Amino acid sequence: HIVFDKTGTLTMSNLHKLGFKGSLSKDEELLLKSLAKNSTHPMSMQISSSLKEEALAVSDFQEIKGKGISGLIKGHEVKLGSASFVGNNESAENGVHLCIDNGYKGYYQLKNEYRSGMAQLFSSLYQLFKLSILSGDNDSEASKLQELSEGHAKVAFNQSPFDKKSFIEKAKSEGDIVLMAGDGLNDAAAL
């Protein structure tokens, strides 16, 4: 049974190429950098590394699986994640949205690029192995993953590190010999 993490393992994100859709002051960029630096999610790490500022201390940091991250920085409430998580229910854009002190600032447009050869890889593997894909993200990529795997991979979204570990343990308890491919700290327990 081969289990893949999605973000960063099967995909290469283009956040750094697309940039931020909105306008941020230097102080707001500093708040964004500070919050994003506290998360091990590949998108947060990419946002943090794209900003040059030194990070500030974050208190009350929270990471909610499949939704986003939030924290207090120098008295400012900062949220980064899905549009609904940051309180912008009007946006239909799929991306990583930013809100500072309840004021919507914009978003990083998400355009996942799957690593070349994924369809061929899945096609060659499904004949010999059970396939699964686990993602901490929401299910916005469900149809693309089903297309790439020709419907032969079980796909689970909104998976926390604990959920990924439980998935592996359950597969093993059912007699599967499991191989997992993942790239982040959020995959460490499952790996």
C-alpha positions as MATLAB code, in Angstrom:
seq = 'HIVFDKTGTLTMSNLHKLGFKGSLSKDEELLLKSLAKNSTHPMSMQISSSLKEEALAVSDFQEIKGKGISGLIKGHEVKLGSASFVGNNESAENGVHLCIDNGYKGYYQLKNEYRSGMAQLFSSLYQLFKLSILSGDNDSEASKLQELSEGHAKVAFNQSPFDKKSFIEKAKSEGDIVLMAGDGLNDAAAL';
ca = [
       0.000    0.000    0.000;
       1.684    3.228   -1.144;
       0.533    6.419    0.572;
       1.470    9.865   -0.755;
       1.287   13.243    0.919;
      -0.051   15.803   -1.599;
       1.340   19.276   -0.964;
       5.047   19.458   -1.624;
       5.317   15.741   -2.413;
       3.096   15.456   -5.483;
       2.889   19.198   -6.135;
       5.173   22.130   -6.702;
       3.459   25.321   -5.607;
       3.717   28.532   -7.637;
       2.998   30.955   -4.794;
       6.342   32.674   -5.240;
       5.730   33.205   -8.966;
       2.158   34.475   -8.690;
       2.647   36.841   -5.794;
       0.131   38.456   -3.522;
      -3.155   39.738   -4.963;
      -3.697   42.796   -2.829;
      -1.668   45.531   -1.230;
       0.416   45.282    1.932;
       2.464   47.857    3.794;
       5.897   46.883    5.116;
       4.399   46.552    8.611;
       1.678   44.225    7.290;
       4.287   42.142    5.431;
       6.139   41.796    8.730;
       2.968   40.548   10.445;
       2.344   38.077    7.603;
       5.946   36.795    7.703;
       5.799   36.405   11.481;
       2.613   34.339   11.397;
       3.576   32.176    8.407;
       6.975   31.371    9.939;
       5.252   29.507   12.792;
       3.645   26.914   10.513;
       5.288   23.857    8.967;
       2.764   23.738    6.126;
       4.638   23.996    2.796;
       2.559   26.992    1.654;
       3.194   28.901    4.883;
       6.880   28.079    4.683;
       7.013   29.333    1.106;
       5.215   32.570    2.020;
       7.564   33.113    4.959;
      10.699   32.512    2.906;
       9.493   34.879    0.163;
       9.407   37.824    2.602;
      12.692   39.409    3.673;
      11.671   40.849    7.053;
      12.788   39.397   10.375;
       9.914   37.666   12.137;
       8.312   38.943   15.327;
       7.102   36.836   18.251;
       3.598   35.363   17.869;
       1.320   34.602   20.808;
      -1.872   32.522   20.831;
      -0.742   30.753   17.640;
      -3.335   28.283   16.343;
      -3.263   25.982   13.342;
      -6.607   24.517   12.311;
      -6.328   21.635    9.854;
      -7.645   22.364    6.400;
      -8.557   25.925    7.429;
      -5.592   28.103    8.341;
      -3.444   29.694   11.005;
      -3.926   32.623   13.359;
      -2.070   34.471   16.067;
      -1.506   37.741   17.890;
       1.494   39.828   16.896;
       2.211   43.144   18.654;
      -1.489   43.463   19.479;
      -2.676   42.634   15.940;
      -4.876   39.634   15.193;
      -3.571   37.976   12.011;
      -5.264   35.134   10.119;
      -3.978   33.268    7.084;
      -5.889   30.488    5.325;
      -9.066   29.791    3.407;
     -11.407   32.664    2.548;
     -14.029   31.426    5.014;
     -11.400   31.022    7.772;
     -10.292   34.656    7.532;
     -13.912   35.829    7.389;
     -14.144   36.712    3.698;
     -17.175   34.726    2.577;
     -17.522   36.899   -0.538;
     -14.339   35.607   -2.184;
     -14.668   32.671   -4.540;
     -10.923   32.629   -5.137;
      -9.054   29.493   -4.149;
      -5.977   30.665   -2.353;
      -4.271   31.563    0.880;
      -6.150   34.605    2.220;
      -4.926   37.183    4.734;
      -6.850   39.167    7.316;
      -5.303   41.598    9.805;
      -7.442   43.001   12.633;
     -10.602   41.826   10.829;
      -9.593   43.725    7.692;
      -9.259   41.629    4.541;
      -5.912   42.284    2.808;
      -5.888   39.913   -0.190;
      -4.629   36.471   -1.092;
      -1.942   34.328   -2.646;
      -3.506   32.608   -5.611;
      -3.023   28.868   -5.508;
      -2.027   27.118   -8.647;
      -0.687   23.713   -7.842;
       1.532   22.188  -10.444;
       1.808   18.457  -10.163;
       5.256   17.059  -10.661;
       5.810   15.774  -14.169;
       4.990   12.113  -14.725;
       2.407   11.778  -11.925;
      -0.288   10.280  -14.186;
       2.178    7.750  -15.582;
       3.441    6.915  -12.096;
      -0.046    6.247  -10.775;
      -0.902    4.249  -13.892;
       2.066    1.952  -13.409;
       1.611    1.578   -9.641;
      -2.117    0.922   -9.307;
      -1.808   -2.453  -11.038;
       0.481   -3.715   -8.270;
      -0.341   -1.666   -5.179;
      -3.126   -0.006   -3.243;
      -2.707    3.770   -3.592;
      -3.758    6.546   -1.241;
      -3.207   10.303   -1.168;
      -3.452   12.255    2.092;
      -3.663   16.029    2.292;
      -3.989   18.546    5.075;
      -5.596   20.909    2.561;
      -9.280   21.165    1.689;
     -10.762   19.115   -1.162;
     -10.433   21.753   -3.903;
      -8.005   19.453   -5.767;
     -10.194   16.333   -5.517;
     -11.181   16.164   -9.181;
      -7.602   16.780  -10.352;
      -6.253   13.992   -8.135;
      -8.957   11.581   -9.283;
      -8.054   12.433  -12.879;
      -4.315   11.944  -12.295;
      -4.833    8.623  -10.517;
      -7.581    7.523  -12.934;
      -9.754    6.970   -9.865;
      -7.448    4.268   -8.491;
      -6.207    6.188   -5.446;
      -8.143    6.681   -2.239;
      -7.945   10.421   -1.502;
      -8.454   11.957    1.959;
      -8.401   15.700    2.676;
      -8.311   17.843    5.828;
      -5.860   15.385    7.370;
      -3.976   16.510   10.465;
      -0.606   14.924   11.289;
      -2.492   12.726   13.783;
      -5.026   11.719   11.079;
      -2.203   10.747    8.717;
      -0.569    8.628   11.410;
      -3.917    6.968   12.211;
      -4.469    6.234    8.507;
      -1.107    4.430    8.345;
      -1.756    2.515   11.571;
      -5.185    1.402   10.321;
      -3.763    0.207    7.004;
      -1.084   -1.767    8.848;
      -3.647   -3.265   11.243;
      -5.581   -4.489    8.191;
      -2.475   -6.382    7.056;
      -1.098   -3.889    4.536;
       2.623   -3.393    4.129;
       2.795    0.401    3.900;
       5.203    2.761    2.180;
       4.620    6.488    2.679;
       6.148    9.402    0.800;
       5.967   12.802    2.484;
       8.059   15.948    2.652;
       7.176   17.918    5.763;
       7.123   17.901    9.531;
       3.367   17.399    9.270;
       4.150   13.959    7.767;
       6.757   12.930   10.370;
       4.463   10.903   12.638;
       2.992    8.993    9.696;
       6.414    8.378    8.188;
];
